Short mmCIF file of C-alpha atoms in Angstrom, two decimals:
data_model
loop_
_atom_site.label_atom_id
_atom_site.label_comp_id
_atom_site.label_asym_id
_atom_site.label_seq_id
_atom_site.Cartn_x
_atom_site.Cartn_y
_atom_site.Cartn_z
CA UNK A 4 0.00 0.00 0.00
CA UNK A 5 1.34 3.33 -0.80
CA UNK A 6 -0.33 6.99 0.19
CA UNK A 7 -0.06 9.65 -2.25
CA UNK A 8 -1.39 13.75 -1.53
CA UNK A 9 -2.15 16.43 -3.59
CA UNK A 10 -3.00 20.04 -2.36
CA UNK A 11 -3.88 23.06 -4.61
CA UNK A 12 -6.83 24.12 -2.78
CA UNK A 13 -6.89 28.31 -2.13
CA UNK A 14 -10.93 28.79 -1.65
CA UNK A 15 -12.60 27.12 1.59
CA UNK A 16 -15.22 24.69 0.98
CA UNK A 17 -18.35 23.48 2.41
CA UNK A 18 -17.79 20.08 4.59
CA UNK A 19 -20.80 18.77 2.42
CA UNK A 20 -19.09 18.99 -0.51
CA UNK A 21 -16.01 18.14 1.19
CA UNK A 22 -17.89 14.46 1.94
CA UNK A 23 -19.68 14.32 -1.71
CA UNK A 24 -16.48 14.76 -3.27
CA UNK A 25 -14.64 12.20 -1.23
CA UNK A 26 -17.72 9.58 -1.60
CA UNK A 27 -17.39 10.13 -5.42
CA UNK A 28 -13.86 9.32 -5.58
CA UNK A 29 -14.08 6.33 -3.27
CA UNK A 30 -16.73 4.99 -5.61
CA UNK A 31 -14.71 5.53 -8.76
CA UNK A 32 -11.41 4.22 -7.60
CA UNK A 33 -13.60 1.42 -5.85
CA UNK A 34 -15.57 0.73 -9.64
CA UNK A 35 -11.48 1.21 -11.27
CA UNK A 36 -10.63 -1.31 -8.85
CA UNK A 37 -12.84 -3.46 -9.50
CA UNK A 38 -12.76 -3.54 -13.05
CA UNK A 39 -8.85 -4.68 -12.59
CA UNK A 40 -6.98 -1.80 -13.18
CA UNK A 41 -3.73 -2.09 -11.61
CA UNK A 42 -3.04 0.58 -8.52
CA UNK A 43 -0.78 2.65 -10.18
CA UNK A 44 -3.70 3.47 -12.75
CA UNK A 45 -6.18 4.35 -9.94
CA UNK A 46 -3.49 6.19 -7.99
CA UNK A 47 -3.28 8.50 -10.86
CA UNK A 48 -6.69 8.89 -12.25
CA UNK A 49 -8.35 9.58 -8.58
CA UNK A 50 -5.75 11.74 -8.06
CA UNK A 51 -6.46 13.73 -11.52
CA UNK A 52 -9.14 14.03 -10.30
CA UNK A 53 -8.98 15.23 -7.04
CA UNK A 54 -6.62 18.30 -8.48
CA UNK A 55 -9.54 19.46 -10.93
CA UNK A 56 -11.59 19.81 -7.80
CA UNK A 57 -8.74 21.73 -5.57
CA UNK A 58 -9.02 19.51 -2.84
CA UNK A 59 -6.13 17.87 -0.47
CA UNK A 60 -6.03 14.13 -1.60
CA UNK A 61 -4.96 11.08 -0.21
CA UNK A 62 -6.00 7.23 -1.23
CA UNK A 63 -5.03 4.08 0.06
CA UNK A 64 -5.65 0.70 -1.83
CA UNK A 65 -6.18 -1.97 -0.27
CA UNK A 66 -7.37 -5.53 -1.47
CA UNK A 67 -10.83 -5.34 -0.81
CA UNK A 68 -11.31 -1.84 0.10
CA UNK A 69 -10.63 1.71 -0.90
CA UNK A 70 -9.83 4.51 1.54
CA UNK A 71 -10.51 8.07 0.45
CA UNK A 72 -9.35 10.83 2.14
CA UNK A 73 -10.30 14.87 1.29
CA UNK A 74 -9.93 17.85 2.97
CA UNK A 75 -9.53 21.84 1.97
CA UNK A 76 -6.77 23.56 3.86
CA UNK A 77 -6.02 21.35 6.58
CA UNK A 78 -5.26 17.93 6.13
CA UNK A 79 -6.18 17.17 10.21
CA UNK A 80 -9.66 18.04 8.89
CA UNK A 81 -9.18 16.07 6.53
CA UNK A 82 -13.06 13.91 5.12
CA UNK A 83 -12.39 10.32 4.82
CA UNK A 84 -14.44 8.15 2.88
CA UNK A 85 -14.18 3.90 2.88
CA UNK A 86 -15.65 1.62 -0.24
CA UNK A 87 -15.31 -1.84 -0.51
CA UNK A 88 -13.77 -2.76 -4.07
CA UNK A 89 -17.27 -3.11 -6.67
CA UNK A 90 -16.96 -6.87 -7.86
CA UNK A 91 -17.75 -6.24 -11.12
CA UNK A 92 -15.87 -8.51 -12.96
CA UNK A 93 -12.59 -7.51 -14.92
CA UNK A 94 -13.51 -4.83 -17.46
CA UNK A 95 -10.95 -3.13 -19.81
CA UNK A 96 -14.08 -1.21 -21.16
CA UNK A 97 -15.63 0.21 -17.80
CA UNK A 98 -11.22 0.79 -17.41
CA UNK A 99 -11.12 2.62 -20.31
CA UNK A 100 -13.87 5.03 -20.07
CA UNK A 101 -13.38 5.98 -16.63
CA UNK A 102 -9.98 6.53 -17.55
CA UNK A 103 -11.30 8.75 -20.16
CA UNK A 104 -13.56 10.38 -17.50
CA UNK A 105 -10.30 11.50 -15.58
CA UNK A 106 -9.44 13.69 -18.57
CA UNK A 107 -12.40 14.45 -19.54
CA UNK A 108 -13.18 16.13 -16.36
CA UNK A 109 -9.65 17.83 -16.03
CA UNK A 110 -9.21 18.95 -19.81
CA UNK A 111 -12.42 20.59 -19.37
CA UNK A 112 -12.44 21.54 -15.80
CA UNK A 113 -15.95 20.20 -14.92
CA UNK A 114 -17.61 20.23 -11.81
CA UNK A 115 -18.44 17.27 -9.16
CA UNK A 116 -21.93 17.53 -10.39
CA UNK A 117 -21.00 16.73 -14.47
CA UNK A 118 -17.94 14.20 -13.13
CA UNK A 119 -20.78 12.31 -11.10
CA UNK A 120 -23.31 12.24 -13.88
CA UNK A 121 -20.94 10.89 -16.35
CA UNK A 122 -19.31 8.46 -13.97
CA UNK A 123 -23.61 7.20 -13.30
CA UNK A 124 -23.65 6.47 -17.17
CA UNK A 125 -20.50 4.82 -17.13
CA UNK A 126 -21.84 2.40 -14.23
CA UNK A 127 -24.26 1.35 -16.35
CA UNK A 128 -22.30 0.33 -19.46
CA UNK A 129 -23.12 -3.65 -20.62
CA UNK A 130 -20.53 -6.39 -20.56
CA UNK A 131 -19.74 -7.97 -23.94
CA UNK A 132 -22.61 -10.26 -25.08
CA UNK A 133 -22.30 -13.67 -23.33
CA UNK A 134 -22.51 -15.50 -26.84
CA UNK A 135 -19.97 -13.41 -28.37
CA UNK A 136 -17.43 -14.23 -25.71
CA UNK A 137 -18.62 -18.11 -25.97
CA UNK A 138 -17.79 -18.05 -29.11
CA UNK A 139 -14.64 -16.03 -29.24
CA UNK A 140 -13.35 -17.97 -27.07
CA UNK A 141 -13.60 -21.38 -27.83
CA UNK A 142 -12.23 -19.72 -30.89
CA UNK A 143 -8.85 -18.87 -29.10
CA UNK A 144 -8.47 -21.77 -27.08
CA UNK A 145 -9.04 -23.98 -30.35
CA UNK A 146 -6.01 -21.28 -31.91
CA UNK A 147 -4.14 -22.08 -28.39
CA UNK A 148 -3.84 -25.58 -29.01
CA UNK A 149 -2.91 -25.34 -32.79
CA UNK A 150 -0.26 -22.96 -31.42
CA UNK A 151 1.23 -26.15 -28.48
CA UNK A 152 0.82 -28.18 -31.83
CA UNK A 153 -2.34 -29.68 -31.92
CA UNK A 154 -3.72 -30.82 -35.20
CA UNK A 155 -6.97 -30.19 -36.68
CA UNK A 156 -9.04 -32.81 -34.89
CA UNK A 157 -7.28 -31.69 -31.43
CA UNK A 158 -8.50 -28.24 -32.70
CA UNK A 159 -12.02 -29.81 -32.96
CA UNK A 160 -11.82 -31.67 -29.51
CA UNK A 161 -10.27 -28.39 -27.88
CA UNK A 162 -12.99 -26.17 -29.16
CA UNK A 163 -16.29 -28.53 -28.45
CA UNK A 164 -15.14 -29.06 -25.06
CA UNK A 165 -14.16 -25.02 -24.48
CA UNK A 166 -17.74 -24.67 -25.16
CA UNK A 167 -19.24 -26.93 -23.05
CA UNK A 168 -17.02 -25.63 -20.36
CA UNK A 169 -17.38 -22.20 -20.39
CA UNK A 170 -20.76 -22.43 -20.86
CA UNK A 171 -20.84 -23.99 -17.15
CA UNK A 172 -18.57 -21.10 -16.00
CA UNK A 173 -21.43 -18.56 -17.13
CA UNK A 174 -24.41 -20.75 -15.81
CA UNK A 175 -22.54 -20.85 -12.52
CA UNK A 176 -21.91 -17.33 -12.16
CA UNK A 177 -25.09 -16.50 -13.64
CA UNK A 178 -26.29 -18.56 -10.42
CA UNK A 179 -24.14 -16.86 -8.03
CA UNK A 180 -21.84 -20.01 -7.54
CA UNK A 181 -18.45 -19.61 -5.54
CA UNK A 182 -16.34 -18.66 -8.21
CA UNK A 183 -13.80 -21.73 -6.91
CA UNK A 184 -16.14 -24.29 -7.43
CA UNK A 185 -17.32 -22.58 -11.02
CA UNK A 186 -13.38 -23.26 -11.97
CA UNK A 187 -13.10 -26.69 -10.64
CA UNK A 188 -16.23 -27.78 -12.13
CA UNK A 189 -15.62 -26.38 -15.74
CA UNK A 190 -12.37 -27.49 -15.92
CA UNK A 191 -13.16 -30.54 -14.96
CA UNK A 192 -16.00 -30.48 -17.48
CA UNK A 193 -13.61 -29.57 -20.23
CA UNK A 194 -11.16 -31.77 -19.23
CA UNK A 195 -13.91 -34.86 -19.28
CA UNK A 196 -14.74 -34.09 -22.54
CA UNK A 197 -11.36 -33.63 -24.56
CA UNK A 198 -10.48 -36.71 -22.86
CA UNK A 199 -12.70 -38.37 -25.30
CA UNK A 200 -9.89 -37.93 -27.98
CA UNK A 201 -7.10 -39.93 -25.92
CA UNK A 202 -9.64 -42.48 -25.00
CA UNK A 203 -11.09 -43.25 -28.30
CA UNK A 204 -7.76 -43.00 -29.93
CA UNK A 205 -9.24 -39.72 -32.14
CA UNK A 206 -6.44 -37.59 -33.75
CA UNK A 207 -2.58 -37.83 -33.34
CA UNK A 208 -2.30 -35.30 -30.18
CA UNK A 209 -4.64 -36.25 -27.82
CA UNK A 210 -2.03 -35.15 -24.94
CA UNK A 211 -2.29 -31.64 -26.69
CA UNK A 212 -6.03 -31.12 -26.35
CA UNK A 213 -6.17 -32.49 -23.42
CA UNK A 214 -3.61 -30.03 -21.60
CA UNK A 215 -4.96 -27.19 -23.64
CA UNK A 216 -8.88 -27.56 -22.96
CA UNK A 217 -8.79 -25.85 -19.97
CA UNK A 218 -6.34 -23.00 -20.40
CA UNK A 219 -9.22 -20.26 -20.98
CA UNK A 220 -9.89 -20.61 -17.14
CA UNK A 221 -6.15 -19.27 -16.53
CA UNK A 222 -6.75 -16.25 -14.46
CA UNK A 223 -4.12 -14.44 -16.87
CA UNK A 224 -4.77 -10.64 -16.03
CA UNK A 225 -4.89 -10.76 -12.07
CA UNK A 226 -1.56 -12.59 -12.54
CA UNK A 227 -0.28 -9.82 -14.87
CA UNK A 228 -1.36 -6.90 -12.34
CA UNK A 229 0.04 -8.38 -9.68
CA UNK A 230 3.36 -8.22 -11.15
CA UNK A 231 2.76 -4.23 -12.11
CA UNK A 232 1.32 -3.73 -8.70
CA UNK A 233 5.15 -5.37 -7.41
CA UNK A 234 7.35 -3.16 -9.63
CA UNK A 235 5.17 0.31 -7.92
CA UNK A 236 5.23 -1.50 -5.08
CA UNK A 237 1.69 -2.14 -3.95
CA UNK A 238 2.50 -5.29 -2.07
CA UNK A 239 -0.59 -5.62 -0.23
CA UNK A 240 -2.15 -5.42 -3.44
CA UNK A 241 0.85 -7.92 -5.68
CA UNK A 242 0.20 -10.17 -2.78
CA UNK A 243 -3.63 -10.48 -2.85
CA UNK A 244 -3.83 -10.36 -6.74
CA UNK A 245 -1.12 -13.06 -6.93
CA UNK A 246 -3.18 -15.23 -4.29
CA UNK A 247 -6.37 -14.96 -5.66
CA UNK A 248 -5.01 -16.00 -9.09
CA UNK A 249 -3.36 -18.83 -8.05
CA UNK A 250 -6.36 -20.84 -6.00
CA UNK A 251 -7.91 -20.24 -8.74
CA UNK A 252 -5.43 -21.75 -10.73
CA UNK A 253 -5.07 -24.65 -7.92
CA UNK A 254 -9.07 -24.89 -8.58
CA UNK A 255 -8.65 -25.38 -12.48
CA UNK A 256 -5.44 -28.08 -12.00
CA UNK A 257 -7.83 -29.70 -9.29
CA UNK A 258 -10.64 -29.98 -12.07
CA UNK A 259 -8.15 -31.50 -14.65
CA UNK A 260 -6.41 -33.97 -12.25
CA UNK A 261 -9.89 -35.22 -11.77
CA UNK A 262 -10.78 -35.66 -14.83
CA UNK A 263 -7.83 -37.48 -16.01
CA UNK A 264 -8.36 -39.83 -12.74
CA UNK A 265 -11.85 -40.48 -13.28
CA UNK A 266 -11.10 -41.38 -16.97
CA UNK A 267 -8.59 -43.80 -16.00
CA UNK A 268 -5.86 -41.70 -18.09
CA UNK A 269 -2.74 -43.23 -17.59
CA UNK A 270 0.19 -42.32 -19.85
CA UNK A 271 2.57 -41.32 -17.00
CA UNK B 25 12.50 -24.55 -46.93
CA UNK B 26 12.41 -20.61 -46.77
CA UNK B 27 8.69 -21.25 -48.20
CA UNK B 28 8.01 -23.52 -45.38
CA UNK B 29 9.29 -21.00 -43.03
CA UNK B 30 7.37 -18.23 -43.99
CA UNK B 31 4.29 -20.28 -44.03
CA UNK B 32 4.52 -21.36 -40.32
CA UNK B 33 5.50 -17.71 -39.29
CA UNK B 34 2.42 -16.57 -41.12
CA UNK B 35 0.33 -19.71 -39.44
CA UNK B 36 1.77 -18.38 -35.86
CA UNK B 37 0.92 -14.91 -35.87
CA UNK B 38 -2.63 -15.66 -37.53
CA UNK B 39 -3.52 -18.12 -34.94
CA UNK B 40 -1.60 -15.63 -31.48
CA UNK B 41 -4.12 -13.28 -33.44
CA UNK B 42 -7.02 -15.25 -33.07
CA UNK B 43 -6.13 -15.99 -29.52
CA UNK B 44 -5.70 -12.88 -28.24
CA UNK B 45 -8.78 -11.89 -29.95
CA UNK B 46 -10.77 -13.99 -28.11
CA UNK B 47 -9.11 -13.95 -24.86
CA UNK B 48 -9.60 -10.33 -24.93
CA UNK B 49 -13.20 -10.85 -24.95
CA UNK B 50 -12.92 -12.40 -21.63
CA UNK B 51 -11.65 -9.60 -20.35
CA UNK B 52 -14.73 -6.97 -22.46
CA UNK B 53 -11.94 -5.04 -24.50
CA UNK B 54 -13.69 -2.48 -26.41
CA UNK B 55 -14.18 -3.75 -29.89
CA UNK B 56 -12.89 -0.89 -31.05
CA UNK B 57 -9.61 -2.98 -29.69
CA UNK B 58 -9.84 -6.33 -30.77
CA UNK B 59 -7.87 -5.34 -34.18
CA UNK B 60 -5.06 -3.88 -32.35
CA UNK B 61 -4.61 -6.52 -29.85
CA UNK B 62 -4.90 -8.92 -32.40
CA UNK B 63 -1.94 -7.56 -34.84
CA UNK B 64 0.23 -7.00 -31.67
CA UNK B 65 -0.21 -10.20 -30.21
CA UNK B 66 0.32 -11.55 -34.08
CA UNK B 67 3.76 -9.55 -34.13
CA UNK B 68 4.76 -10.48 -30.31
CA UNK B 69 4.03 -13.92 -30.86
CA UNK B 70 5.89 -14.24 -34.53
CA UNK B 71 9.06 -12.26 -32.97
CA UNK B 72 8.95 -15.32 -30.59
CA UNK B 73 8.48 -18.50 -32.66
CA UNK B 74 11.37 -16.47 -35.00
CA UNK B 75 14.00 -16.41 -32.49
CA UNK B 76 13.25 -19.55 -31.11
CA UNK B 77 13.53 -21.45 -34.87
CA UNK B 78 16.29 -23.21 -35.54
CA UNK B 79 16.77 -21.84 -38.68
CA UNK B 80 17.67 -18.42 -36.94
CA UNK B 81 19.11 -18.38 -33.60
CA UNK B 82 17.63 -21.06 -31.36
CA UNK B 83 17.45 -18.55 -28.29
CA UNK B 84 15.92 -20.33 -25.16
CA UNK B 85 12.26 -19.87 -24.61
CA UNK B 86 12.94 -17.63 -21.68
CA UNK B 87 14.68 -15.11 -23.24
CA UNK B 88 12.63 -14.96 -26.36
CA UNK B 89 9.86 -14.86 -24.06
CA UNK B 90 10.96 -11.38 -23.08
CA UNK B 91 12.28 -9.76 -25.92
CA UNK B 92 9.05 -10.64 -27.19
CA UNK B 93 6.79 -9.33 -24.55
CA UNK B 94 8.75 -5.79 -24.78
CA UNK B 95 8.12 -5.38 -28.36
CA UNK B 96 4.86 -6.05 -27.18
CA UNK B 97 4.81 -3.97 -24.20
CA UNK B 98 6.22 -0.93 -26.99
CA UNK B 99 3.75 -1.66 -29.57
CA UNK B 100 0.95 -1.32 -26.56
CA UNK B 101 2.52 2.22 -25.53
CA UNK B 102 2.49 3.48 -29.38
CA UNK B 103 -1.14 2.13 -30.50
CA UNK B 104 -2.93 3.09 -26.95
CA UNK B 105 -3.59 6.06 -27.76
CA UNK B 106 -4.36 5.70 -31.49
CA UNK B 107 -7.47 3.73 -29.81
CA UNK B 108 -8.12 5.80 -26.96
CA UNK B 109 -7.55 3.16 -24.34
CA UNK B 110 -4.80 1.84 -21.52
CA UNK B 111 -1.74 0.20 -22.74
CA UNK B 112 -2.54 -2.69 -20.54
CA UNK B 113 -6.21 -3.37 -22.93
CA UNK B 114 -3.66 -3.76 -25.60
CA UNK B 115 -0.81 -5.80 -23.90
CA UNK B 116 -2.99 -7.93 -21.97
CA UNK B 117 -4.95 -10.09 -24.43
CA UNK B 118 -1.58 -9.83 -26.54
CA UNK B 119 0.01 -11.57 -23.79
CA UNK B 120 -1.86 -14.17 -23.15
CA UNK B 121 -1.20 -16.60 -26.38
CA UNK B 122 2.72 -16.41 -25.04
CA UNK B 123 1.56 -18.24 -21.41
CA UNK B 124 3.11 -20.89 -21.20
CA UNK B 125 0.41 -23.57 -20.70
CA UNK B 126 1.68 -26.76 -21.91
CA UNK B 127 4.44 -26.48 -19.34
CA UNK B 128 2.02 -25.88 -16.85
CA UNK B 129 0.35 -28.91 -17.96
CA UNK B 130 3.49 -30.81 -17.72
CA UNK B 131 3.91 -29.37 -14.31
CA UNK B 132 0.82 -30.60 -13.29
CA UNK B 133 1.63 -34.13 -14.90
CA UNK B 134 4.80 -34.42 -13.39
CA UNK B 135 3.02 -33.66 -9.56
CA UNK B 136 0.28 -36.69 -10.59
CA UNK B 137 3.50 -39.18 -11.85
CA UNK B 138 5.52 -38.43 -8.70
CA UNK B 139 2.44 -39.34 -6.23
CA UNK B 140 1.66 -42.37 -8.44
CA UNK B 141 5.14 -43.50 -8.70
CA UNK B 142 6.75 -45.13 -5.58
CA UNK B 143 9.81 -46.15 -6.65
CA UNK B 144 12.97 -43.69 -6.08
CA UNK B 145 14.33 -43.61 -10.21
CA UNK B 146 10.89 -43.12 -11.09
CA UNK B 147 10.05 -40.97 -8.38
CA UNK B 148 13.39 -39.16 -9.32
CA UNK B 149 12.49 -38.43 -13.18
CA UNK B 150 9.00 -37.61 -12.42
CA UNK B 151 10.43 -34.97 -9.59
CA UNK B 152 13.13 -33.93 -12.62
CA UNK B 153 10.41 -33.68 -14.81
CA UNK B 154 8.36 -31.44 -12.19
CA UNK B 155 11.04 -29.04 -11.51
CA UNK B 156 12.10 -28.29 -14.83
CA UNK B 157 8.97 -27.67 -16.18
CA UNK B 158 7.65 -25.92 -13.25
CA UNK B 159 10.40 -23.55 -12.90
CA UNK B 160 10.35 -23.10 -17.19
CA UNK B 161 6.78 -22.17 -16.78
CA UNK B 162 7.28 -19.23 -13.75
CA UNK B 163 10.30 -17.90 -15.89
CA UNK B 164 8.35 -17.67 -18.99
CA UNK B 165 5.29 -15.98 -17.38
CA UNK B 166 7.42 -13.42 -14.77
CA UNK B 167 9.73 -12.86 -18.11
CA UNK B 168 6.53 -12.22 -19.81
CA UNK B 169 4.69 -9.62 -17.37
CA UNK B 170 7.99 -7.64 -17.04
CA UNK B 171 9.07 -7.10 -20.32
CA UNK B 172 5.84 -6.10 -21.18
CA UNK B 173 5.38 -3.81 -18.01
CA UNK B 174 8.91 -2.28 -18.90
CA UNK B 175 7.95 0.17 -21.20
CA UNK B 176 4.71 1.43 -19.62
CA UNK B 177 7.28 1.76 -16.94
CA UNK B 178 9.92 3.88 -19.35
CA UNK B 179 7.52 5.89 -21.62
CA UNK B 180 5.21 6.85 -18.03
CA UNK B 181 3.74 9.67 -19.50
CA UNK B 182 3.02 8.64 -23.32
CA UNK B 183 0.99 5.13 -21.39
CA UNK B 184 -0.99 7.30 -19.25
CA UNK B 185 -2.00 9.70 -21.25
CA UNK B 186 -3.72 7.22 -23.72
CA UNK B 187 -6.76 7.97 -23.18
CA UNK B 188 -7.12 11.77 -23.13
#
């Protein structure tokens, strides 16, 4: 965790807006968070735009929460604001337009009131279509395993049971599932079905679609931020990111080792 | 032979393309997106498999691995803002067709052989087998998220200013 403060306040201001400005900029860096931006990014764009408003700023980020702090000339008077972290889901969308916000706000010098009804319309902005991303990628995972190797049947095998599998994932989460037990049971789902082409003999790399079938569960961005969260040291955050990625990961290997067990597979 | 070459290069960077693509998707990348992630993970991905041929250099995985994640990591910087959005949108999805994941299937092989194998020289090659490709696979991906992370670190203001 790391504590940052700006200051270019001159005028005095109202404690009320004092508090409405820090509750909007827990809630943004608490929706940034939660779309996976990495703390450096929230650090910056919070504080961007804290400065467009003149106030005293500090933030600190923690795992599951984000701590606003705003005052006007003293920082012992200082507002402080708390928001747990919006699970969301990871979005490089909501990331990118509330990034865009930032500037918006400070290229143009708008107020609290036109920051907060912009940020309300950003809130509301749709994920990618669930078929779409079904599609797309079973697409990539099927390109994954062509990539290890795998031949066109693998391909086949790889994206069938990528379909099946992530098709669980959304059901699951659609039902408000533990996200650990959505991984286990999808890979394990996926890795069921692309067994199918080592059992039956189908193809020349079976091994290949196999190991690949359950690769689109790899928690691949939370690993990523962790390691830019290290390098501007946000350990809390490189710790928690880092942790979270790899039970899930655990969860995925589970599903896969149970699989191959259940199906008898034994080529080692 | 050259012909073959150029074929599989072409067969690499079309396929990291499709990949990233549709890993991106995952992750709700703009559309507006999908093109650039596609053609950087298609050029990060081909600057790998090239270095790692034979026919050129045979450089180890590793670092291939991270000369190819800071081209993408550059590329990301430079076409951010052309799209209006973070350089991570763009290195992110491009990323992800580099992770290692047959080693990590190999790790997770090696863990199964060692508990089913009793016997010390089998134990042995099956714990061999577990380190190397265990310790191949954390390389690859910490190679991977810092030469990509490098020059968001170097060009700080051109990455954060993408999308103003």
């Amino acid at each position: 965790m790391r504590t940052m403060t700006s200051m270019n306040s001159n005028k005095s201001l109202d404690e009320s807006v004092l508090r409405e400005t820090a509750a909007f900029l827990a809630e943004y860096a608490s929706l940034l968070s939660g779309c996976g931006a990495t703390c450096i990014r929230i650090e910056k764009n919070t504080r961007r735009l804290a400065d467009t408003f003149r106030v005293g700023f500090d933030i600190s980020i923690m795992p599951t929460h984000v701590y606003v702090s705003v005052w006007d000339d003293n920082p012992a008077e200082a507002v402080m604001t708390v928001r747990k972290t919006i699970a969301c889901g990871i979005s490089f969308n909501l990331n990118a337009k509330l990034s865009r916000l930032s500037w918006e706000v400070s290229d143009n010098n708008l107020g609290l009131a036109a920051a907060i009804q912009r940020f309300k319309r950003i809130r509301k902005t749709k994920p990618t279509g669930k078929w779409e991303t079904l599609f797309l990628t079973s697409l990539a995972n099927a390109s994954f395993c062509r990539l290890f190797g795998g031949d066109e049947v693998a391909m086949l095998i790889v994206f069938i049971s990528t379909l099946a599998g992530y098709r669980l994932k959304q059901i699951m989460l659609e039902d408000k599932r533990d996200i650990r037990l959505t991984f286990l049971c999808a890979s394990f789902f996926s890795a069921a079905m692309s067994a199918g082409g080592h059992i039956f003999n189908i193809g020349s790399t079976p091994e290949i679609a196999l190991g690949t079938s359950v690769l689109y569960l790899i928690p691949g961005v939370p690993y990523i931020n962790s390691v830019s969260d290290l390098i501007y040291r946000h350990y809390l955050c490189c710790i928690s990111r880092f942790l979270d990625s790899f039970v899930l990961t655990v969860c995925l290997s589970a599903g896969l080792c149970a699989g191959m067990l259940l199906l008898g597979l034994k080529w080692f | 032979m050259w012909n073959d070459i150029l074929i599989n290069i072409l067969e690499d960077g079309l396929f990291a393309a499709i990949a990233a693509i549709g890993f991106s998707s995952i992750s709700n990348t703009p559309r507006r997106a999908y093109l650039t992630c596609g053609l950087i993970a298609a050029a990060g991905h081909t600057i790998r498999y090239v270095l790692t041929t034979p026919a050129f250099g045979i450089m180890h995985i590793i670092p291939a691995s991270t000369l190819a994640s800071f081209a993408i990591g550059v590329l990301a910087v430079l076409f951010a803002a052309r799209i209006k959005c973070p350089a991570e949108v763009c290195f992110f999805p491009a990323l992800l067709p580099m992770i290692p994941g047959m080693y990590a299937y190999r790790t997770i092989e090696a863990l199964l052989s060692c508990l089913y194998h009793t016997q010390e020289d089998a134990f042995e090659y099956y714990f061999y087998l577990l380190a190397y490709n265990g310790l191949t696979c954390s390389f690859i991906i910490l190679s991977l998220v810092v030469g990509a992370t490098v020059p968001v670190f170097l060009f700080k203001k051109l990455s954060f200013t993408a999308t103003r």
